[in-house]
Coordinates of C-alpha atoms and ligand atoms in Angstrom, one line a residue:
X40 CA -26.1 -9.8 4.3
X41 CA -22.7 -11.5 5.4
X42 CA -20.3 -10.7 8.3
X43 CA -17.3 -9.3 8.0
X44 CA -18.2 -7.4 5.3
X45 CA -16.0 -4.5 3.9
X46 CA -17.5 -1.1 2.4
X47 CA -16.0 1.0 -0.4
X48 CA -17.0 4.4 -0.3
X49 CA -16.5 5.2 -3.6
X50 CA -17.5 8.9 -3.6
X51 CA -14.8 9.3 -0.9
X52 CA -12.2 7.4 -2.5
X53 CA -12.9 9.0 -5.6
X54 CA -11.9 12.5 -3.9
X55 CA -9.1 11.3 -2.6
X56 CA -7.7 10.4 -5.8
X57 CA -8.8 13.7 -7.3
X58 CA -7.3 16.0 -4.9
X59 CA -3.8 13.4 -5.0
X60 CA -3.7 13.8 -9.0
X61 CA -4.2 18.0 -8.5
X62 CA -1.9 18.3 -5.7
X63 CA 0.8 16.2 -7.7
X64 CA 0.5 18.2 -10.9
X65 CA 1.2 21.7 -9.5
X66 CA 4.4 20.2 -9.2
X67 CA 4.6 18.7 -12.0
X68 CA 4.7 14.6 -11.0
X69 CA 2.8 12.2 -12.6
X70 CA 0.5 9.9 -9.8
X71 CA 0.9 5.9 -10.3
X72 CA -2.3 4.4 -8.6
X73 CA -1.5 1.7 -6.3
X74 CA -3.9 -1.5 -6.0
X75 CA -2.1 -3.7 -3.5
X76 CA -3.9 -2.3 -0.5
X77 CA -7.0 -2.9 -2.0
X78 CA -6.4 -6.5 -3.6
X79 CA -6.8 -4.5 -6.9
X80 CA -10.8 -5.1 -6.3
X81 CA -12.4 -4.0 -9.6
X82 CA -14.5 -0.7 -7.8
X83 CA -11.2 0.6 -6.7
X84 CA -9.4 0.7 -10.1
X85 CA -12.4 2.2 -11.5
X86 CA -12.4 4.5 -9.2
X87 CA -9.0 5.2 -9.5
X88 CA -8.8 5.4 -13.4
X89 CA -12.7 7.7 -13.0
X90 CA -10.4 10.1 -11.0
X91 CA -7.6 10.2 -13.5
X92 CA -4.8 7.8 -13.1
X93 CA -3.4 5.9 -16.0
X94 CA -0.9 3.8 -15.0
X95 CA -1.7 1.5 -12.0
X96 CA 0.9 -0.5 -10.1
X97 CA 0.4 -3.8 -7.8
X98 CA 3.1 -5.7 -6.5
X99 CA 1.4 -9.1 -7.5
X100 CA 1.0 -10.1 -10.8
X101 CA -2.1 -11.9 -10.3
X102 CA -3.7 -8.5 -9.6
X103 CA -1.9 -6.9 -12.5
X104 CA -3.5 -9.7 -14.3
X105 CA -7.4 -9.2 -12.6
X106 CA -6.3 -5.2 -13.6
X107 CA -5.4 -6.0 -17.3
X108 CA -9.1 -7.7 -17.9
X109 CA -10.6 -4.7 -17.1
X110 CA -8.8 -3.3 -20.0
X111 CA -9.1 0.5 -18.4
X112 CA -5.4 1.5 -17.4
X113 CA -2.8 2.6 -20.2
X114 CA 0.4 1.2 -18.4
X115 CA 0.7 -1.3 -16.0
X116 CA 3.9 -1.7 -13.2
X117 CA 4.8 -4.7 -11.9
X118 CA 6.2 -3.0 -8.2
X119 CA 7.8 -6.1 -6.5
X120 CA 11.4 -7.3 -8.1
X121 CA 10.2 -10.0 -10.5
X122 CA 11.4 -13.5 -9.8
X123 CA 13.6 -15.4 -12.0
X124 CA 10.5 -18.2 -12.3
X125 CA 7.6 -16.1 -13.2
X126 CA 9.8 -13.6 -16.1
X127 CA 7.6 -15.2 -19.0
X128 CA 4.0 -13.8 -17.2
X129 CA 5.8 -10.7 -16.6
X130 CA 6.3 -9.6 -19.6
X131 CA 3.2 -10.8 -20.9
X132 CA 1.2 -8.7 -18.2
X133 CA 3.3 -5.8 -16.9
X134 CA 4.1 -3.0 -18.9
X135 CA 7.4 -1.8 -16.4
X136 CA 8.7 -3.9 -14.0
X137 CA 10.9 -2.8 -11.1
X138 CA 14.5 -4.3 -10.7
X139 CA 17.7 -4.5 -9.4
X140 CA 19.5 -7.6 -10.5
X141 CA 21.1 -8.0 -13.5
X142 CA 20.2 -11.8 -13.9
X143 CA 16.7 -10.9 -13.9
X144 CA 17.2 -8.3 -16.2
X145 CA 19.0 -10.5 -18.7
X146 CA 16.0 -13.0 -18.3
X147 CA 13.6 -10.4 -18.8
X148 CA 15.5 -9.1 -22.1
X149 CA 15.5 -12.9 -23.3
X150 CA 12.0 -13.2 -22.6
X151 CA 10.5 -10.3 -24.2
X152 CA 12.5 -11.1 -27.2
X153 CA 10.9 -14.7 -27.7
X154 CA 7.9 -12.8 -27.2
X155 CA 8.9 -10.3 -29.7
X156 CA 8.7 -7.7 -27.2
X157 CA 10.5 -4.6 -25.7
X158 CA 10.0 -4.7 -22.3
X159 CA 10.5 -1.4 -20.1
X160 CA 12.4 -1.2 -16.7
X161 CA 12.4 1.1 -14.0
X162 CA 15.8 0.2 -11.8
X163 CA 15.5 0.5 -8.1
X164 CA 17.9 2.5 -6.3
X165 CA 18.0 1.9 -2.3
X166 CA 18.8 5.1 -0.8
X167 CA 18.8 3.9 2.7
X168 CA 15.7 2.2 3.8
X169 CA 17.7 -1.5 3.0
X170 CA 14.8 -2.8 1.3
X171 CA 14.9 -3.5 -2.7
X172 CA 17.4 -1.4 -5.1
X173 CA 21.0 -0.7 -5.8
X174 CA 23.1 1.5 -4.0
X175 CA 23.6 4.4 -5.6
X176 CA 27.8 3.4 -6.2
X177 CA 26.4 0.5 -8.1
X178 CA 23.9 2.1 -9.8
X179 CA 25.9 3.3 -13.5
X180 CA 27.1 0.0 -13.8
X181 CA 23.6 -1.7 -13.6
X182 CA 22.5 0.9 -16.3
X183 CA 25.3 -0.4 -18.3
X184 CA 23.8 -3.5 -18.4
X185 CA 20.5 -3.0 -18.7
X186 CA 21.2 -0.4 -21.7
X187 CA 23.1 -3.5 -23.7
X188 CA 20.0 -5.9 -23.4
X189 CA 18.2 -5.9 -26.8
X190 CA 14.7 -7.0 -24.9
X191 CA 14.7 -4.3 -22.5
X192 CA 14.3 -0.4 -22.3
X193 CA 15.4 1.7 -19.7
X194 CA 12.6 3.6 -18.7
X195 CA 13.3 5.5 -15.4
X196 CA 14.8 5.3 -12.3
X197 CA 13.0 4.8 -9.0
X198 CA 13.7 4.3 -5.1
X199 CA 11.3 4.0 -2.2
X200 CA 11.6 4.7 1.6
X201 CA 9.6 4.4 4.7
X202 CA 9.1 0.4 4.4
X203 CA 11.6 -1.6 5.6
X204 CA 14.0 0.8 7.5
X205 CA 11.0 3.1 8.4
X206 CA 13.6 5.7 6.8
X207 CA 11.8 9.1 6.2
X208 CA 11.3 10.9 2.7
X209 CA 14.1 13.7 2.1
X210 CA 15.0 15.8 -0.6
X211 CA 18.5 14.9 -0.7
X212 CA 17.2 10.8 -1.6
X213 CA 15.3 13.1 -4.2
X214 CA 18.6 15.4 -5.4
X215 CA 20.3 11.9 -5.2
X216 CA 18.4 10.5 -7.7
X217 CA 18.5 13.5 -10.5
X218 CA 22.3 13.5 -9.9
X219 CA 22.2 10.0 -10.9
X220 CA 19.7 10.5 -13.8
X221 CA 22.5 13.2 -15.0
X222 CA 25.1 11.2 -14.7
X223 CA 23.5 8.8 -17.0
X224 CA 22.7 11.4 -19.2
X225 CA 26.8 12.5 -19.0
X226 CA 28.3 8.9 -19.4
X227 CA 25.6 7.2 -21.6
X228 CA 24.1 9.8 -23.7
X229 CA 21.0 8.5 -22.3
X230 CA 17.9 10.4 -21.1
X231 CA 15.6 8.8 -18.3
X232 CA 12.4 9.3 -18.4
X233 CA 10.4 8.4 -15.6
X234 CA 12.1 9.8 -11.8
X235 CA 9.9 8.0 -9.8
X236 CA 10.6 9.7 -5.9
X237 CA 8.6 7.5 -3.8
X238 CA 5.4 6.5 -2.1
X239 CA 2.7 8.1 -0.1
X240 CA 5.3 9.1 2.6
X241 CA 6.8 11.0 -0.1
X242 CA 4.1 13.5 -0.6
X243 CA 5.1 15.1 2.8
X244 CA 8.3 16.8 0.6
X245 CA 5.4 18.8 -1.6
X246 CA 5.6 21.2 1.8
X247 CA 9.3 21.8 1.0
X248 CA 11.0 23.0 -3.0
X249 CA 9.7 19.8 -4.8
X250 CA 12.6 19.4 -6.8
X251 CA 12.1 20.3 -10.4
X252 CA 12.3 16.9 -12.7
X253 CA 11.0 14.3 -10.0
X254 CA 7.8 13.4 -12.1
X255 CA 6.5 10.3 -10.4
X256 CA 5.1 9.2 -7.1
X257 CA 3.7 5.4 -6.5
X258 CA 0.6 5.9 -4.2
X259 CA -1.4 4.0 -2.4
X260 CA -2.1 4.3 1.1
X261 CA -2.4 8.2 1.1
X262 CA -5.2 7.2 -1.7
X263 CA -7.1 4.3 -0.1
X264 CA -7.0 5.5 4.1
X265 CA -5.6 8.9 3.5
X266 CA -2.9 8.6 6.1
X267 CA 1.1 8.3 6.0
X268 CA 2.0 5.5 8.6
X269 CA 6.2 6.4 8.2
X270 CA 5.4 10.2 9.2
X271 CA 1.9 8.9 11.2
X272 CA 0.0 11.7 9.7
X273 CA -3.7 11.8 8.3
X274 CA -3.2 13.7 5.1
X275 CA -5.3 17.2 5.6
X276 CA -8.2 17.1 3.7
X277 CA -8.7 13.3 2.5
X278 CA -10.7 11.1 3.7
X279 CA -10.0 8.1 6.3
X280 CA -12.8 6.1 5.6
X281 CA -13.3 5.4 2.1
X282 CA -12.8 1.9 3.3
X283 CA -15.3 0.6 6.0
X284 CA -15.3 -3.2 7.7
X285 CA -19.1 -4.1 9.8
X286 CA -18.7 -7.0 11.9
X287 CA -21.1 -8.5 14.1
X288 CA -21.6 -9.0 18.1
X289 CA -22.1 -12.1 19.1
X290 CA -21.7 -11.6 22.7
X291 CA -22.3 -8.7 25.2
X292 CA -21.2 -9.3 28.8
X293 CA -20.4 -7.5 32.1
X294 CA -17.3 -8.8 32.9
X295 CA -13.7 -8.5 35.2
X296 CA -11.2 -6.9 33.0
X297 CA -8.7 -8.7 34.5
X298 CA -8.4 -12.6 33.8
X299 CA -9.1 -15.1 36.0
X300 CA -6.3 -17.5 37.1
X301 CA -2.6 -17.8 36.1
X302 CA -1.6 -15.8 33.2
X303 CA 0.7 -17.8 30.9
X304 CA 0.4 -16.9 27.1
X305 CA -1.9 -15.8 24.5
X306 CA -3.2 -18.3 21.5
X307 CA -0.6 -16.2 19.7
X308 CA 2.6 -17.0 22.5
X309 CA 2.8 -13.3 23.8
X310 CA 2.7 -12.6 27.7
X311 CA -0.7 -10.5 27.5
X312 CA -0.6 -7.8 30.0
X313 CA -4.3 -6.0 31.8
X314 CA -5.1 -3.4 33.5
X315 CA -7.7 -3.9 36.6
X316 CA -10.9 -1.3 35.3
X317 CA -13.3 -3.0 37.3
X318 CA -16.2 -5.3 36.0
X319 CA -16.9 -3.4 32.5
X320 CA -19.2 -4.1 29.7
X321 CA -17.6 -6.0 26.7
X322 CA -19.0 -7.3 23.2
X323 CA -17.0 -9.7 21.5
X324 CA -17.7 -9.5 17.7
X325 CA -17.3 -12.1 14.9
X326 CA -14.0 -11.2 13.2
X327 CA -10.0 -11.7 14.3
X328 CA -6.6 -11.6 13.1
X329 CA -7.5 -14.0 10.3
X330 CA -9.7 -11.4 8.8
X331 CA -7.6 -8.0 9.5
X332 CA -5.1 -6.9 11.9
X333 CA -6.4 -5.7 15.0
X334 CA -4.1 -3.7 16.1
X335 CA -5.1 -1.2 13.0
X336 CA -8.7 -0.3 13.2
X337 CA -10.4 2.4 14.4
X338 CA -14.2 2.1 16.0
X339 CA -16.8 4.7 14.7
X340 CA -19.0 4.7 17.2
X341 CA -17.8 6.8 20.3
X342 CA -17.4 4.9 23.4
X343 CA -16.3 1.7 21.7
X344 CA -12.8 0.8 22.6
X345 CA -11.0 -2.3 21.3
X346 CA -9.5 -4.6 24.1
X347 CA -8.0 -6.8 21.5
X348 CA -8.6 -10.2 19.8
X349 CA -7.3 -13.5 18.3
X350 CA -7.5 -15.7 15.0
X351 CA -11.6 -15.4 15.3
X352 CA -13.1 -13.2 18.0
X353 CA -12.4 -9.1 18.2
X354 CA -13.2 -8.0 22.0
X355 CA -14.2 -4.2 22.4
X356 CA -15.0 -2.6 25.7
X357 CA -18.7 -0.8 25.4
X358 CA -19.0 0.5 28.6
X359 CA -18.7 3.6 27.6
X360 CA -21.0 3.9 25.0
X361 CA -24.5 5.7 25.0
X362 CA -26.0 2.8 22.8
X363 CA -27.7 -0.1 24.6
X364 CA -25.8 -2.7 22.1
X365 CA -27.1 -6.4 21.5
X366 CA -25.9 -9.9 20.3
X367 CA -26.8 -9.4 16.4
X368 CA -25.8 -5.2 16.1
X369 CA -23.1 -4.4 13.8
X370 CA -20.1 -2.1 14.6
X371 CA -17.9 0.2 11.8
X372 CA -14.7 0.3 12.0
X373 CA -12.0 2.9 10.1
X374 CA -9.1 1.1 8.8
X375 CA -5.5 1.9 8.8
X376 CA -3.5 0.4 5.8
X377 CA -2.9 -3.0 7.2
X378 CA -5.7 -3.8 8.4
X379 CA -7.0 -2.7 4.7
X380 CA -4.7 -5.0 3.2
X381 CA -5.9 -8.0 5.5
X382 CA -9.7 -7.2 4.9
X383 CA -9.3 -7.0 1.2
X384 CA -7.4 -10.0 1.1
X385 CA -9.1 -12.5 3.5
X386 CA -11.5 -15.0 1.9
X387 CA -13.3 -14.7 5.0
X388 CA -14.4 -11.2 4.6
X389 CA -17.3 -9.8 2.3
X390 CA -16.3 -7.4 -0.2
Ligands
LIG645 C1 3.6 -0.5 -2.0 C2 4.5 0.3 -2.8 C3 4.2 1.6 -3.1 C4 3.0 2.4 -2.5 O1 3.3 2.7 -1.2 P1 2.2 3.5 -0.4 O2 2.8 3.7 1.0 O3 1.0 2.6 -0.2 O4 1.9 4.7 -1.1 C5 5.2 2.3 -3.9 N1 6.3 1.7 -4.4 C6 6.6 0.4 -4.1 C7 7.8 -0.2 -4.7 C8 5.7 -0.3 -3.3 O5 6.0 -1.6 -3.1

């Protein structure tokens, strides 16, 4: 069996997708399943559409495109803007795309026409985390435009937080965005569907008065590691390790923990900084930064502590752990979303 190699729990993940789809529907939103953190690997969006979802969302459209083969989900989102080069493929693959520019729109329109085609919109409204979207000043106008384009239909509105800005979910974002959807309603006799509130980070507003007529949420990493990194909370009652990574030692020392000889920088050009623990016992295992990111995984075996890593070698202190572990053992690790995305991404790891 190969090293790095990642494991899909699928009972796990299949729970977590369960409980997401039940917890959303007492409050009436519809759950988008999102691949992105997961490459769109085939086990996942089978998993996902086993535990319900329908429409699935990924933010590249080669993964939309590995998605469509499959030939399971009912409606496919395009997440990332599209660009201006790639509008023909969008429209060919995605069902919805997300946007905010009216040049893209107009591209869009023109190609789903050539295509004979009406292709369906959600426009983004940034509502303070300064990522993608309108504001919401300039949001009527974009409407306008998007409602005069013969290739394109207006399906919903949506906005995210918690990604650029590390802005946190609120319900007035939320009461922002139904005013909006009114006002669309007032000026352009026009009713929006889809009121897409947000991602994972969302889902922390379901403890407050959902408000009534936000019927979407775009999830992924509540579904995949079962944790909110914008509030840093494990969501109560899903699981954190759907998603497994081994890796293998190929070295176990005692050594100094502090270096020997000047300190300049790391392979990476940051001033590394050490505590002085004494000689300790240290394995250094087969996988770095060009694999995952370090800094987000979490050892399952108690007493196994990561030190830290570059592009090839991960070090983790073993010293205190009751297991008398050897060159060739392999080590678990719990994954936070970015390290998921690297994993599931690397060509170096196993899947
Ligand atoms: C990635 C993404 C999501 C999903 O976010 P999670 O935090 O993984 O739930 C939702 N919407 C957009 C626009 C995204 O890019």
């Amino acid at each position: 069996m190969k090293n790095p190699r990642m494991i899909i729990q699928q009972e796990k993940l299949l729970q977590n997708v369960v409980q997401m789809v039940q917890k959303a529907q007492k409050h009436g939103v519809e759950i988008v399943g999102v691949t992105k953190g997961a490459g769109a690997h085939a086990e996942v969006v089978k998993t996902m559409i086993r535990g319900g979802l329908e429409i699935l969302a990924d933010s590249r459209l080669e993964n939309l495109v590995r998605i469509k083969e499959l030939g399971l989900a009912k409606e496919l989102y395009l997440l990332r803007l599209p660009m201006l080069s790639q509008v023909e493929e969008v429209v060919r693959i995605a069902d919805v795309s997300f946007n905010s520019q009216e040049e893209t729109l107009q591209a869009l329109s023109q190609a789903a026409e050539i295509q004979g085609k009406v292709h369906k919109v959600m426009l983004m409204v940034d509502v303070g985390d300064l990522r993608e979207g309108v504001l919401s000043q300039d949001f009527l106008p974009l409407v306008e435009k998007a409602l005069a384009l013969p290739g394109i239909q207006l399906e919903g509105i949506a906005t995210n937080v918690g990604c650029y800005g590390g802005v946190l979910p609120s319900l007035q974002q939320l009461e922002l965005l139904l005013s909006l959807v009114s006002s669309v309603q007032e000026v352009f006799h026009y009713r929006i569907e889809k009121i897409s509130g947000g991602n994972t980070a969302t889902t922390i507003l379901f403890q407050d008065r959902w408000p009534q007529g936000i019927n979407q949420l775009r999830i992924g990493e509540g579904l995949l590691v079962g944790f909110d990194s914008t509030n840093n909370r494990a969501l109560e009652s899903f699981h954190q390790d759907a998603f497994l990574l081994q890796a293998e030692i190929i070295e176990v020392q005692n050594k100094p923990s502090y270096p020997i000889g000047e300190i300049g920088r790391d392979a990476f050009g940051r001033v590394p900084h050490f505590t002085d623990r004494g000689i300790r016992r240290r394995a250094v295992l087969a996988l770095g930064r060009q694999d995952i990111d370090i800094d987000a995984m979490i050892p399952l075996l108690q007493g196994v502590e990561i030190i830290g890593g570059s592009s090839d070698h991960l070090l983790v202190d073993v010293t205190a752990s009751l297991e008398d572990l050897k060159v060739g053992d392999i080590l678990l690790f719990r994954l936070r979303y970015s390290a998921l995305l690297h994993a599931m991404t690397s060509g170096y790891v196993d899947r």
